Structures are given as structure tokens and as C-alpha cells.
């Protein structure tokens, strides 16, 4: 524990060192990051509320996936509010609207994103498994592989994110990639085995979910690698805008859009399982109005 | 005389370790505490909401445990918001992002944590007993032992926490340990007696709960004792970071993770008690879809 704390303190020292590199943002760069952070707040907050409000449109066994997905978007919303106000404090307005926003004494805290991912990335995998409504044994088999690997991936990425040196950035980046590859294996091989008995439409939607998850996660290592590319575009203030913008868009795709696709899959399965309860009238009876509740038992 | 001087110096060193005398934190130390406090807020707030949202997934007799657990996480969230803003006010940014954060005129208030524990630690024991759904007499037998002892433990710890002197710190620490030992006795001996008739899986989960509770509580006396250990690592600013970090992680484990395990136990028992209502379809009927509500009674 003491060793861990010591390491944390050392890590935080690197963190401090990396912030002050971006000493100033142009007003255009500032506005770009500012608007993308606000876009992320709006998308995540209202996806979270939406997912809670539509609980009744899916069968009970799929509701847990929606609750976990709403929790993920809620946790991310909390962190985006923090990042947003931190960003305003770190880069206050200059003397005129066109002035550069110089770094204040308040450091821009990259830690929020990693705390967020540490909590939300394992939960994204939990919601993915939950929406499949597998047996408890099959769910457990997947979760004990996916959850620890995803937490490890984030924990290994953090030291690389905050270091200023190229060598350690590459080493931590490569180490974090190992659990990422393992996650891809579990999602594409082990999870596929658990899908026997699902219809073609359900399998197609699960494929889309997987591609979105892995695809949006690819943004993080790419943004992570920007400082390694160097050049005026990928480093300095311009690289900062790219990285913050890339992370924000990736979070909206991997959490908000992903949550909506989880809802769509839960809805499709609910209709397949219990068309009389969850299907729209047209799905069940052509153009006839939905049967009244009392008539259900008679069918 | 030399011995007296020595002792005075030693006591001053301890004094430095106490919260209001930490005159300055490095930017890395500040960031470490700051991020751990924010991590605690995110974990506790969303665990609290999650526990309220999943009420429907457990049988009514276990819902009280979830409500109490959500209340515990809610109370802790409130206190962490207070501690977080207090911390920012007590250690404002220096002249640059790399500058040390010097103590302002606003004292860092350790009282929040003790008020929190005074309310939440007895409630953690209430939720532990509630999730067992024992008879009223058996619950009462445990609660009239656990609740007063836990409140006494916190009340006796506080004078030791705030004193600057070694002697009183040890004396109050030892006094607080007596109800702690009594709690271990009640949890491991008396509570075990009340578990006749529970299945092996339920008993295993209760054991995990107890170990997590007692294990995470062990962090508090260890952090409490840091100033007694002395040395540059366990006292001064570094000891402050260790203590605040240790308390925050212990609170996340003892309240948020503990709450999720309470939910898991409530869920396991609900499925055992009423598989047709709370079990997933596949657990009950193999691969068949779940029967419609009206058909359940007929099976």
C-alpha cells in the first residue's frame, strides 16, 4: 500500500510536469475544446436520463443493461462537468475576446478522464454482457475475463499518458495494449460462442455493438500516441485540442451512442421474446391496434 | 534536559503530521488527494443511485437493505462534496501550476469524516443485518449490540484523531479499539449463529461481506496510526496524502463496493426464494423464453 501510494505520488509529479507544456491556447482552440466538452455533457446527461425513462419498453431481464448504461453515462457526465469547469479555470479569458487564453496557476487535470475510464470501461462491458441475458454461469464466465482486463488496460495507460518522455510513453502504451488485445479476443471469440440460439437480427446488432466499442476505443490509443508523432500539428496546443476533442467524441460514441444501441438491442429482443407485450401493434397483427391487456392470456 | 528537548522535537514532528499544521502540499501531492476525493464522489454518488434503481430486481423483503445502503452512499457523497471544496479552499493554487499549494486561512476540516462515519458506520451494520432478512427478534438481538458499539467506536476515535500529542492519541486509539473488537465478536460469532437455514452460497457471500467490512475498517486505524510511526514518509505532507488517500479508498470499498455486494446477496437470495419471479429465464427453464406473467402460476 505504501509502495502504491509512493508510486501514485511519483505519477502525480509527472502529471504536474506535463500540464504546463501547453502554456496558451488561441481563442479558436479554446472555443473548440470548450464546445466539444459541452457537447459531451449534453449528449451524456440526456442519454442517461433517456435510458432510465425507457425502462418500461424492454422486458425486465434487459432492464439491468439499461440501468448500467445510464450509470455509465451518469458517471461520465459528472466527470465532464468537472473537466469543463477545470478547463475554464486553467485557461481563463485574456484581455479581449481575440486574446490567447494563457494557462493560469490551476493545472488542467488529466486525472478526471482516467478515473472516469477506470469506472466506466469495465461497466461498458458489464452492460454488453447484461443485454445478452445469458445464464448466470455464462455471464460470469465472460465478466471475470472482461472486467479485470479492462481495469488493467486503463491502469496501465495512465502512467504513459502523463509522462513527458517518449520511452516510458511507448512502454506503458504497449503494456496497456496487451489487455486490449485480450478483450478483443474475448469479445469476438468467447462471446460469439455464447450466442447460440440468438436470431440473425440479434447477432447482427451484437456485431455492430462490438465494432462500435472496439472502434471508438481505437480513438484513445491514437490520441494517446499524438505526442509521439511530434510536429506542430500533433504536439503543443494543436495536439492538445486534437487529443481533448478526440477523447470527447470517442466518449460520446462509446458511452452515449453505445447506450442507445444497447437499448435498441434490448428492445429487439423484448419484442422477439414477448411480442404481445412489447411489440408495436403493427409488428404483431399487421395494421390492427394492439390487443387489450385482458385479451393476452386468451392467446 | 536533552531528553526533554528531544521529546519536544518529536512531538512537534507529530504535530506537523496533524491536518491543520500541514503548511504546504506539492502540486503532485495536491493532485493525488484531489483525484482520489473526486474518485470517491463518482463511486459513491452513482452506487447510491444504482442501488435505488435496481430495487425491482430483489424481493421486497431485501429492499430495505438496498435503501439503507443507498442512504449510506448518499451521506458519504454529501460529505465528500464538502471535503472536496474544503480541500480546494484550504490549499489554493500557487503562482504557477508547478507551485506548492500553501495552506490558506481556511482550515482543512477532519470533522466531516467523523460526522460521516458516525452516521454511516452504524447504518452499514443495519444494512448488513437487513439483507439477511432474519426474524424481527433475531435482527433486534444483533442491532442492539452492533449499532451502539459502532457509534461508540467512532466517538472514541475522534479525540485521538484531532489531538497533537502522542499519549492521548494512543489512549483514545486503544479505547476505540475495544468496541471494534466487540463488533468483530458479534459479527463472527453471534451473527453466524443466526445463519442456520441459509444455503452454502449465501453463507459464502456473507463471509465475503464480513471480510470486506472488517478488512476495509482496518485501513482507518492504520491511517490513524501513521503520525505515531513518524519518519518523513508517514508524517508531514506525505503522511497527509497517505491518510486522506487511505480514508478515501477505504470509504469506497466499505460503502460503494460493500453496497454492490449487499445487492448481489439480496439478488441471490431473491432468486433462491422466488426463481420464477426473480430468476432469469434460462436459469429456470433452460433455454426457453420466460413464461408470460399470467402463465406463471400454472407451471
Coordinates of C-alpha atoms in Angstrom, one line a residue:
Chain A
X1 CA 0.0 0.0 0.0
X2 CA 2.8 2.4 1.0
X3 CA 4.6 1.5 -2.2
X4 CA 1.5 2.0 -4.2
X5 CA 0.9 5.4 -2.7
X6 CA 4.5 6.3 -3.2
X7 CA 4.1 5.4 -6.9
X8 CA 0.9 7.4 -7.1
X9 CA 2.7 10.4 -5.7
X10 CA 5.5 9.9 -8.2
X11 CA 3.0 9.6 -11.0
X12 CA 1.2 12.8 -9.9
X13 CA 4.5 14.6 -10.1
X14 CA 4.8 13.6 -13.8
X15 CA 1.2 14.8 -14.2
X16 CA 2.1 18.2 -13.0
X17 CA 5.1 18.4 -15.3
X18 CA 3.1 17.6 -18.4
X19 CA 0.3 20.2 -18.0
X20 CA 2.4 23.4 -18.2
X21 CA 3.7 22.4 -21.6
X22 CA 0.6 23.9 -23.1
X23 CA 1.1 27.5 -21.9
X24 CA -1.5 29.1 -24.1
X25 CA -4.5 28.3 -26.4
X26 CA -5.7 30.6 -29.2
X27 CA -9.3 31.8 -28.8
X28 CA -10.3 29.4 -31.6
X29 CA -8.6 26.5 -30.0
X30 CA -10.2 27.3 -26.6
X31 CA -13.6 27.6 -28.2
X32 CA -13.2 24.2 -30.0
X33 CA -12.4 22.3 -26.8
X34 CA -15.0 24.3 -24.8
X35 CA -17.8 23.4 -27.2
X36 CA -16.8 19.8 -27.5
X37 CA -16.8 19.4 -23.8
X38 CA -20.3 21.0 -23.6
X39 CA -21.4 18.7 -26.4
X40 CA -20.2 15.7 -24.4
X41 CA -22.1 16.9 -21.3
X42 CA -25.4 17.4 -23.2
X43 CA -25.1 14.0 -25.0
X44 CA -24.2 12.0 -21.9
X45 CA -26.5 13.6 -19.4
X46 CA -29.6 13.2 -21.6
X47 CA -28.7 9.7 -22.8
X48 CA -28.5 8.8 -19.2
X49 CA -32.0 10.2 -18.4
X50 CA -33.4 8.7 -21.6
X51 CA -32.2 5.2 -20.7
X52 CA -33.9 5.4 -17.3
X53 CA -37.1 6.7 -18.8
X54 CA -37.5 3.9 -21.4
X55 CA -37.1 1.0 -18.9
X56 CA -40.8 0.1 -19.4
X57 CA -40.2 -0.6 -23.1
X58 CA -38.0 -3.6 -22.6
X59 CA -38.6 -6.9 -20.8
X60 CA -37.4 -7.0 -17.1
X61 CA -34.4 -9.2 -17.9
X62 CA -32.9 -6.5 -20.1
X63 CA -33.5 -3.6 -17.8
X64 CA -30.3 -4.1 -15.8
X65 CA -28.3 -3.4 -19.0
X66 CA -30.2 -0.1 -19.4
X67 CA -29.6 0.8 -15.7
X68 CA -25.8 0.1 -16.0
X69 CA -25.7 2.0 -19.3
X70 CA -27.4 5.0 -17.6
X71 CA -24.9 4.8 -14.8
X72 CA -22.0 4.8 -17.2
X73 CA -23.4 7.9 -18.9
X74 CA -24.1 9.5 -15.5
X75 CA -20.5 8.9 -14.2
X76 CA -19.2 10.4 -17.5
X77 CA -21.5 13.4 -17.1
X78 CA -20.1 14.0 -13.6
X79 CA -16.5 14.0 -15.0
X80 CA -17.3 16.2 -18.0
X81 CA -18.8 18.8 -15.6
X82 CA -15.6 18.7 -13.6
X83 CA -13.4 18.8 -16.8
X84 CA -15.4 21.7 -18.1
X85 CA -15.1 23.9 -15.1
X86 CA -11.4 22.8 -14.7
X87 CA -10.8 23.8 -18.3
X88 CA -12.3 27.3 -17.8
X89 CA -10.2 27.8 -14.7
X90 CA -7.0 26.6 -16.3
X91 CA -7.4 28.8 -19.5
X92 CA -9.2 32.0 -18.4
X93 CA -10.1 34.6 -21.0
X94 CA -7.4 37.1 -21.9
X95 CA -7.7 40.9 -22.2
X96 CA -10.0 40.8 -25.2
X97 CA -12.2 38.2 -27.0
X98 CA -9.5 37.6 -29.5
X99 CA -6.7 37.2 -27.0
X100 CA -5.0 33.9 -26.3
X101 CA -6.1 32.0 -23.2
X102 CA -3.0 31.7 -21.2
X103 CA -2.6 28.9 -18.6
X104 CA -3.4 30.1 -15.1
X105 CA -2.0 28.6 -11.9
X106 CA -4.7 25.9 -11.9
X107 CA -3.4 22.8 -13.6
X108 CA -5.6 21.1 -16.3
X109 CA -6.2 17.8 -14.6
X110 CA -6.0 14.8 -17.0
X111 CA -6.7 12.6 -13.9
X112 CA -10.5 13.0 -14.3
X113 CA -10.5 11.2 -17.6
X114 CA -8.6 8.2 -16.2
X115 CA -10.8 8.0 -13.1
X116 CA -13.8 8.1 -15.4
X117 CA -12.5 5.3 -17.7
X118 CA -11.4 3.2 -14.7
X119 CA -15.0 3.2 -13.6
X120 CA -16.9 3.3 -16.9
X121 CA -14.9 0.9 -19.2
X122 CA -15.5 -2.2 -17.0
X123 CA -19.2 -1.1 -16.7
X124 CA -19.5 -0.8 -20.5
X125 CA -18.5 -4.5 -20.7
X126 CA -20.9 -5.3 -17.9
X127 CA -23.8 -3.7 -19.8
X128 CA -22.8 -5.5 -23.0
X129 CA -23.0 -8.9 -21.3
X130 CA -26.1 -7.9 -19.3
X131 CA -28.1 -7.1 -22.5
X132 CA -27.5 -10.6 -23.8
X133 CA -29.4 -12.1 -20.9
X134 CA -27.3 -15.2 -20.8
X135 CA -27.4 -17.7 -18.0
X136 CA -25.7 -16.7 -14.8
X137 CA -22.9 -19.1 -15.4
X138 CA -22.3 -17.9 -19.0
X139 CA -22.4 -14.2 -17.9
X140 CA -20.0 -14.9 -15.0
X141 CA -17.6 -16.7 -17.4
X142 CA -17.4 -13.6 -19.6
X143 CA -17.3 -11.0 -16.8
X144 CA -14.5 -12.5 -14.8
X145 CA -12.4 -12.2 -18.0
X146 CA -13.6 -8.8 -19.3
X147 CA -13.8 -6.7 -16.2
X148 CA -10.3 -7.2 -14.7
X149 CA -8.7 -6.9 -18.2
X150 CA -10.4 -3.6 -18.9
X151 CA -9.5 -2.1 -15.5
X152 CA -5.9 -3.2 -16.1
X153 CA -5.9 -1.6 -19.5
X154 CA -6.8 1.8 -18.1
X155 CA -4.5 1.5 -15.1
X156 CA -1.5 0.7 -17.4
X157 CA -2.4 3.6 -19.8
X158 CA -2.3 6.3 -17.1
X159 CA 1.4 6.4 -16.4
X160 CA 2.0 6.6 -20.1
X161 CA -0.5 9.4 -20.6
X162 CA 1.1 11.7 -18.0
X163 CA 4.8 11.0 -18.7
X164 CA 6.8 13.6 -20.7
X165 CA 9.3 11.1 -22.0
X166 CA 8.9 9.1 -25.2
X167 CA 10.4 5.8 -23.9
X168 CA 8.0 5.3 -20.9
X169 CA 5.1 6.5 -23.0
X170 CA 5.7 3.8 -25.5
X171 CA 6.4 1.1 -22.9
X172 CA 3.2 1.9 -20.9
X173 CA 1.2 2.2 -24.1
X174 CA 2.4 -1.3 -25.3
X175 CA 1.6 -2.8 -21.9
X176 CA -1.9 -1.3 -21.9
X177 CA -2.4 -2.8 -25.4
X178 CA -1.9 -6.4 -24.1
X179 CA -5.2 -6.5 -22.1
X180 CA -6.9 -4.6 -25.0
X181 CA -6.0 -7.4 -27.4
X182 CA -7.2 -9.9 -24.8
X183 CA -10.5 -8.0 -24.6
X184 CA -10.9 -8.2 -28.4
X185 CA -10.3 -12.0 -28.2
X186 CA -12.9 -12.5 -25.5
X187 CA -15.5 -10.2 -27.2
X188 CA -15.0 -11.8 -30.7
X189 CA -14.4 -15.4 -29.8
X190 CA -15.7 -16.3 -26.4
X191 CA -18.7 -14.0 -26.6
X192 CA -19.6 -15.4 -30.0
X193 CA -19.8 -18.9 -28.6
X194 CA -22.3 -17.7 -26.0
X195 CA -24.7 -16.5 -28.8
X196 CA -26.1 -19.9 -29.9
X197 CA -29.9 -19.6 -30.0
X198 CA -29.9 -15.9 -30.8
X199 CA -31.6 -14.8 -34.0
X200 CA -29.7 -13.4 -37.0
X201 CA -31.0 -9.9 -36.3
X202 CA -29.8 -10.0 -32.7
X203 CA -26.4 -11.4 -33.8
X204 CA -26.1 -8.6 -36.3
X205 CA -26.8 -5.9 -33.7
X206 CA -24.3 -7.5 -31.3
X207 CA -21.7 -7.3 -34.1
X208 CA -22.5 -3.6 -34.5
X209 CA -22.1 -3.1 -30.8
X210 CA -18.7 -4.8 -30.8
X211 CA -17.4 -2.9 -33.8
X212 CA -18.6 0.5 -32.2
X213 CA -17.0 -0.4 -28.9
X214 CA -13.6 -1.5 -30.3
X215 CA -13.7 1.2 -33.0
X216 CA -14.4 4.0 -30.5
X217 CA -11.7 2.6 -28.2
X218 CA -9.2 2.8 -31.0
X219 CA -9.5 6.6 -30.8
X220 CA -7.9 6.6 -27.3
X221 CA -4.6 4.9 -28.3
X222 CA -4.5 7.1 -31.4
X223 CA -4.9 10.3 -29.3
X224 CA -2.6 8.8 -26.7
X225 CA 0.1 8.5 -29.5
X226 CA -0.2 12.1 -30.8
X227 CA 2.7 13.4 -28.7
X228 CA 4.9 10.6 -30.1
X229 CA 4.2 11.8 -33.7
X230 CA 5.6 15.2 -32.9
X231 CA 5.4 18.0 -35.4
X232 CA 3.5 21.2 -34.8
X233 CA 0.1 19.7 -35.6
X234 CA 0.2 16.7 -33.3
X235 CA 2.0 18.3 -30.3
X236 CA 1.7 21.6 -28.5
X237 CA -1.6 23.5 -28.4
X238 CA -2.8 21.9 -31.6
X239 CA -2.2 18.4 -30.3
X240 CA -3.9 19.3 -27.1
X241 CA -7.1 20.3 -29.0
X242 CA -6.9 17.2 -31.1
X243 CA -6.5 15.0 -28.0
X244 CA -9.2 16.6 -25.9
X245 CA -11.6 16.7 -28.9
X246 CA -10.8 13.1 -29.8
X247 CA -11.4 11.9 -26.3
X248 CA -14.6 13.8 -26.0
X249 CA -16.1 12.5 -29.3
X250 CA -14.9 9.0 -28.5
X251 CA -16.6 9.2 -25.1
X252 CA -19.9 10.2 -26.7
X253 CA -19.7 7.4 -29.2
X254 CA -18.5 4.7 -26.7
X255 CA -21.0 5.7 -24.0
X256 CA -24.0 7.6 -25.3
X257 CA -24.4 6.1 -28.8
X258 CA -23.4 2.7 -27.4
X259 CA -26.1 3.1 -24.7
X260 CA -28.7 3.8 -27.4
X261 CA -27.6 0.7 -29.3
X262 CA -27.9 -1.3 -26.1
X263 CA -31.4 0.0 -25.8
X264 CA -32.2 -0.9 -29.4
X265 CA -30.9 -4.5 -28.9
X266 CA -32.9 -4.8 -25.6
X267 CA -36.0 -3.6 -27.4
X268 CA -35.5 -6.1 -30.4
X269 CA -35.1 -9.0 -28.0
X270 CA -38.0 -7.9 -25.9
X271 CA -40.3 -7.9 -29.0
X272 CA -39.0 -11.3 -30.1
X273 CA -39.5 -12.8 -26.6
X274 CA -42.9 -11.3 -25.9
X275 CA -44.4 -9.7 -29.0
X276 CA -47.8 -9.3 -27.4
X277 CA -46.4 -7.2 -24.5
X278 CA -43.5 -5.3 -26.2
X279 CA -44.3 -5.4 -29.9
X280 CA -46.0 -2.4 -31.6
X281 CA -49.4 -3.3 -32.9
X282 CA -48.2 -3.5 -36.5
X283 CA -45.4 -6.0 -35.6
X284 CA -48.0 -8.4 -34.2
X285 CA -51.2 -8.0 -36.1
X286 CA -50.3 -6.2 -39.2
X287 CA -52.2 -2.9 -39.1
X288 CA -54.6 -3.9 -36.2
X289 CA -54.5 -2.0 -33.0
X290 CA -52.6 -3.7 -30.1
X291 CA -54.7 -6.2 -28.2
X292 CA -56.1 -5.0 -24.9
X293 CA -54.3 -6.4 -21.8
X294 CA -57.2 -8.6 -20.8
X295 CA -57.1 -10.4 -24.1
X296 CA -53.4 -11.5 -23.8
X297 CA -54.0 -14.6 -21.6
X298 CA -56.5 -15.9 -24.0
X299 CA -54.0 -16.2 -26.8
Chain B
X1 CA 17.0 18.4 29.6
X2 CA 18.4 16.9 26.4
X3 CA 15.7 14.2 26.7
X4 CA 13.0 16.8 27.2
X5 CA 14.2 18.8 24.1
X6 CA 14.3 15.6 22.1
X7 CA 10.7 14.8 23.2
X8 CA 9.6 18.3 22.3
X9 CA 11.1 17.9 18.9
X10 CA 9.5 14.6 18.4
X11 CA 6.1 16.0 19.5
X12 CA 6.5 18.9 17.1
X13 CA 7.1 16.4 14.3
X14 CA 3.9 14.6 15.2
X15 CA 2.2 18.0 15.4
X16 CA 3.2 18.6 11.8
X17 CA 1.5 15.4 10.8
X18 CA -1.8 16.7 12.1
X19 CA -4.0 18.2 9.4
X20 CA -4.2 21.8 10.2
X21 CA -0.5 22.0 10.5
X22 CA 0.4 20.7 7.0
X23 CA 1.5 24.1 5.8
X24 CA 2.0 23.1 2.2
X25 CA 1.5 20.4 -0.4
X26 CA 3.5 19.9 -3.6
X27 CA 1.4 20.1 -6.8
X28 CA 1.7 16.3 -7.2
X29 CA 0.5 15.7 -3.6
X30 CA -2.4 18.1 -4.1
X31 CA -3.4 16.4 -7.4
X32 CA -3.2 12.9 -5.8
X33 CA -5.6 13.9 -3.0
X34 CA -7.8 15.9 -5.3
X35 CA -8.3 13.0 -7.8
X36 CA -8.9 10.4 -5.0
X37 CA -11.6 12.7 -3.5
X38 CA -13.2 13.1 -6.9
X39 CA -13.0 9.3 -7.5
X40 CA -14.8 8.8 -4.1
X41 CA -17.6 11.2 -5.1
X42 CA -18.1 9.5 -8.5
X43 CA -18.1 6.0 -7.0
X44 CA -20.4 6.8 -4.0
X45 CA -22.9 9.0 -5.9
X46 CA -23.5 6.5 -8.7
X47 CA -23.5 3.5 -6.4
X48 CA -26.2 5.2 -4.4
X49 CA -28.3 5.9 -7.5
X50 CA -27.7 2.4 -8.9
X51 CA -28.9 0.8 -5.6
X52 CA -32.2 2.8 -5.8
X53 CA -32.7 1.9 -9.5
X54 CA -32.3 -1.9 -9.0
X55 CA -34.9 -2.2 -6.3
X56 CA -37.2 -4.2 -8.6
X57 CA -34.6 -6.9 -9.1
X58 CA -34.8 -8.1 -5.5
X59 CA -37.7 -9.4 -3.4
X60 CA -39.5 -6.8 -1.2
X61 CA -38.0 -8.2 2.0
X62 CA -34.5 -7.3 0.8
X63 CA -35.3 -3.9 -0.5
X64 CA -34.8 -2.2 2.9
X65 CA -31.1 -3.3 2.8
X66 CA -30.7 -1.6 -0.6
X67 CA -32.4 1.6 0.6
X68 CA -30.2 1.8 3.7
X69 CA -27.1 1.1 1.5
X70 CA -28.1 3.8 -0.9
X71 CA -28.6 6.2 2.1
X72 CA -25.1 5.3 3.3
X73 CA -23.5 6.1 -0.1
X74 CA -25.6 9.3 -0.3
X75 CA -24.5 10.6 3.1
X76 CA -20.9 9.8 2.1
X77 CA -21.3 11.6 -1.2
X78 CA -22.5 14.7 0.6
X79 CA -19.5 14.7 2.9
X80 CA -17.1 14.1 0.0
X81 CA -18.5 17.1 -1.8
X82 CA -17.9 19.1 1.3
X83 CA -14.3 17.7 1.8
X84 CA -13.5 18.3 -1.9
X85 CA -14.5 22.0 -1.8
X86 CA -12.9 22.4 1.6
X87 CA -9.7 20.9 0.3
X88 CA -9.6 23.3 -2.7
X89 CA -10.1 26.3 -0.3
X90 CA -7.5 25.1 2.2
X91 CA -4.8 24.5 -0.4
X92 CA -5.3 27.0 -3.2
X93 CA -3.1 27.0 -6.3
X94 CA 0.2 28.8 -6.0
X95 CA 1.6 31.3 -8.6
X96 CA 2.1 28.6 -11.3
X97 CA 0.8 25.1 -11.9
X98 CA 4.1 23.7 -10.5
X99 CA 4.0 25.8 -7.4
X100 CA 3.3 24.2 -4.0
X101 CA -0.2 24.7 -2.6
X102 CA 0.2 26.6 0.6
X103 CA -2.4 26.3 3.4
X104 CA -4.8 29.3 3.3
X105 CA -6.6 30.7 6.3
X106 CA -9.3 28.1 5.8
X107 CA -8.6 25.1 8.0
X108 CA -8.9 21.6 6.4
X109 CA -11.7 20.1 8.4
X110 CA -11.3 16.5 9.5
X111 CA -14.6 16.8 11.3
X112 CA -16.5 15.9 8.1
X113 CA -15.1 12.4 8.0
X114 CA -16.0 11.7 11.6
X115 CA -19.6 13.1 11.3
X116 CA -19.8 10.9 8.2
X117 CA -18.6 7.8 9.9
X118 CA -20.7 8.5 13.0
X119 CA -23.8 8.3 10.7
X120 CA -22.7 5.7 8.1
X121 CA -20.9 3.1 10.2
X122 CA -23.9 2.1 12.3
X123 CA -26.0 2.2 9.1
X124 CA -23.6 -0.2 7.4
X125 CA -24.3 -2.7 10.2
X126 CA -28.0 -2.0 9.8
X127 CA -27.9 -2.9 6.1
X128 CA -25.8 -6.0 6.8
X129 CA -28.4 -7.3 9.2
X130 CA -31.3 -6.1 6.9
X131 CA -30.1 -8.1 3.9
X132 CA -30.2 -11.3 6.0
X133 CA -34.0 -10.9 6.4
X134 CA -33.9 -12.6 9.8
X135 CA -36.8 -12.7 12.2
X136 CA -37.5 -9.4 14.0
X137 CA -36.3 -10.8 17.3
X138 CA -33.0 -12.1 15.7
X139 CA -32.4 -8.8 13.9
X140 CA -33.1 -6.8 17.1
X141 CA -30.7 -9.0 19.1
X142 CA -27.9 -8.2 16.6
X143 CA -28.7 -4.5 16.1
X144 CA -28.9 -3.5 19.8
X145 CA -25.3 -4.9 20.1
X146 CA -23.8 -3.6 16.8
X147 CA -25.3 -0.1 16.5
X148 CA -24.3 1.4 19.9
X149 CA -20.8 -0.3 19.8
X150 CA -20.1 1.2 16.3
X151 CA -21.2 4.7 17.3
X152 CA -19.1 4.4 20.4
X153 CA -16.1 3.3 18.3
X154 CA -16.3 6.5 16.1
X155 CA -16.9 8.8 19.0
X156 CA -13.9 7.5 20.9
X157 CA -11.7 7.7 17.8
X158 CA -12.3 11.4 17.2
X159 CA -10.5 12.9 20.2
X160 CA -7.5 10.8 19.2
X161 CA -7.6 12.0 15.6
X162 CA -7.5 15.7 16.5
X163 CA -5.1 15.7 19.3
X164 CA -1.5 16.7 18.6
X165 CA 0.0 14.7 21.5
X166 CA 1.2 11.2 21.2
X167 CA -0.1 10.0 24.6
X168 CA -3.8 10.9 24.2
X169 CA -3.7 9.7 20.6
X170 CA -2.7 6.3 21.8
X171 CA -5.1 6.2 24.7
X172 CA -8.2 7.2 22.6
X173 CA -7.0 4.8 19.9
X174 CA -6.9 1.9 22.3
X175 CA -10.3 2.9 23.8
X176 CA -11.8 3.0 20.3
X177 CA -10.4 -0.5 19.6
X178 CA -12.4 -2.1 22.4
X179 CA -15.8 -1.6 20.7
X180 CA -14.2 -2.6 17.4
X181 CA -13.1 -6.0 18.9
X182 CA -16.6 -6.4 20.3
X183 CA -18.1 -5.7 16.8
X184 CA -15.8 -8.4 15.3
X185 CA -17.1 -10.8 18.0
X186 CA -20.7 -10.1 17.3
X187 CA -20.2 -10.3 13.5
X188 CA -18.3 -13.5 13.6
X189 CA -19.9 -15.4 16.5
X190 CA -23.4 -14.1 17.2
X191 CA -24.2 -13.4 13.5
X192 CA -23.0 -16.8 12.4
X193 CA -25.5 -18.4 14.8
X194 CA -28.3 -16.6 13.1
X195 CA -27.5 -18.1 9.7
X196 CA -28.9 -21.6 10.2
X197 CA -31.1 -22.5 7.2
X198 CA -29.1 -20.3 4.8
X199 CA -27.6 -22.1 1.8
X200 CA -23.8 -22.5 1.3
X201 CA -23.7 -19.8 -1.4
X202 CA -25.5 -17.3 0.8
X203 CA -23.2 -18.1 3.7
X204 CA -20.2 -17.7 1.4
X205 CA -21.3 -14.3 0.3
X206 CA -22.0 -13.2 3.9
X207 CA -18.4 -14.3 4.8
X208 CA -17.1 -12.1 1.9
X209 CA -19.2 -9.2 3.2
X210 CA -17.8 -9.5 6.7
X211 CA -14.2 -9.8 5.5
X212 CA -14.6 -6.7 3.3
X213 CA -16.2 -4.8 6.1
X214 CA -13.6 -5.6 8.7
X215 CA -10.8 -5.5 6.2
X216 CA -11.7 -2.0 4.9
X217 CA -12.2 -0.8 8.5
X218 CA -8.6 -1.9 9.3
X219 CA -7.4 0.9 7.0
X220 CA -8.8 3.5 9.4
X221 CA -6.8 2.6 12.4
X222 CA -3.7 2.1 10.2
X223 CA -4.1 5.6 8.7
X224 CA -4.9 6.9 12.2
X225 CA -1.6 5.5 13.5
X226 CA 0.6 7.0 10.7
X227 CA 1.5 10.1 12.7
X228 CA 2.7 7.7 15.5
X229 CA 5.1 6.0 13.1
X230 CA 6.9 9.2 12.4
X231 CA 9.5 9.4 9.6
X232 CA 9.3 11.7 6.6
X233 CA 7.1 9.3 4.7
X234 CA 4.4 8.7 7.3
X235 CA 4.2 12.2 8.7
X236 CA 4.1 15.7 7.3
X237 CA 2.6 16.3 3.9
X238 CA 3.4 12.8 2.6
X239 CA 1.6 11.3 5.6
X240 CA -1.3 13.6 5.0
X241 CA -1.6 12.3 1.4
X242 CA -1.4 8.7 2.6
X243 CA -4.1 9.3 5.3
X244 CA -6.5 11.1 3.0
X245 CA -5.9 8.7 0.2
X246 CA -6.3 5.7 2.5
X247 CA -9.5 7.0 4.0
X248 CA -11.0 7.7 0.6
X249 CA -10.2 4.3 -0.9
X250 CA -11.4 2.6 2.3
X251 CA -14.7 4.6 2.1
X252 CA -15.2 3.5 -1.5
X253 CA -14.6 -0.2 -0.5
X254 CA -16.6 -0.1 2.7
X255 CA -19.6 1.7 1.3
X256 CA -19.8 1.5 -2.5
X257 CA -18.3 -1.9 -3.1
X258 CA -20.0 -3.1 0.1
X259 CA -23.3 -1.8 -1.2
X260 CA -22.9 -3.7 -4.5
X261 CA -22.1 -6.9 -2.6
X262 CA -25.2 -6.3 -0.5
X263 CA -27.2 -6.1 -3.8
X264 CA -25.6 -9.3 -5.1
X265 CA -26.5 -11.1 -1.9
X266 CA -30.1 -9.7 -2.0
X267 CA -30.3 -10.8 -5.6
X268 CA -29.0 -14.4 -4.9
X269 CA -31.5 -14.8 -2.1
X270 CA -34.4 -13.4 -4.2
X271 CA -33.6 -15.9 -6.9
X272 CA -33.4 -18.8 -4.4
X273 CA -36.7 -17.7 -2.7
X274 CA -38.7 -17.0 -5.9
X275 CA -37.0 -18.3 -9.0
X276 CA -40.0 -17.8 -11.3
X277 CA -40.2 -14.1 -10.5
X278 CA -36.5 -13.1 -9.9
X279 CA -34.6 -15.8 -11.8
X280 CA -33.5 -15.1 -15.4
X281 CA -35.5 -17.2 -17.8
X282 CA -32.6 -19.5 -18.8
X283 CA -31.8 -20.3 -15.1
X284 CA -35.3 -21.6 -14.6
X285 CA -36.4 -23.2 -17.9
X286 CA -33.2 -24.0 -19.7
X287 CA -33.2 -22.1 -23.0
X288 CA -36.9 -21.4 -23.1
X289 CA -38.1 -17.9 -23.1
X290 CA -39.6 -16.7 -19.8
X291 CA -43.3 -17.6 -19.4
X292 CA -45.7 -14.7 -19.6
X293 CA -46.9 -13.4 -16.2
X294 CA -50.3 -14.9 -16.5
X295 CA -48.9 -18.4 -17.2
X296 CA -46.5 -18.5 -14.2
X297 CA -49.0 -19.7 -11.7
X298 CA -50.0 -22.6 -13.9
X299 CA -46.4 -24.1 -14.1

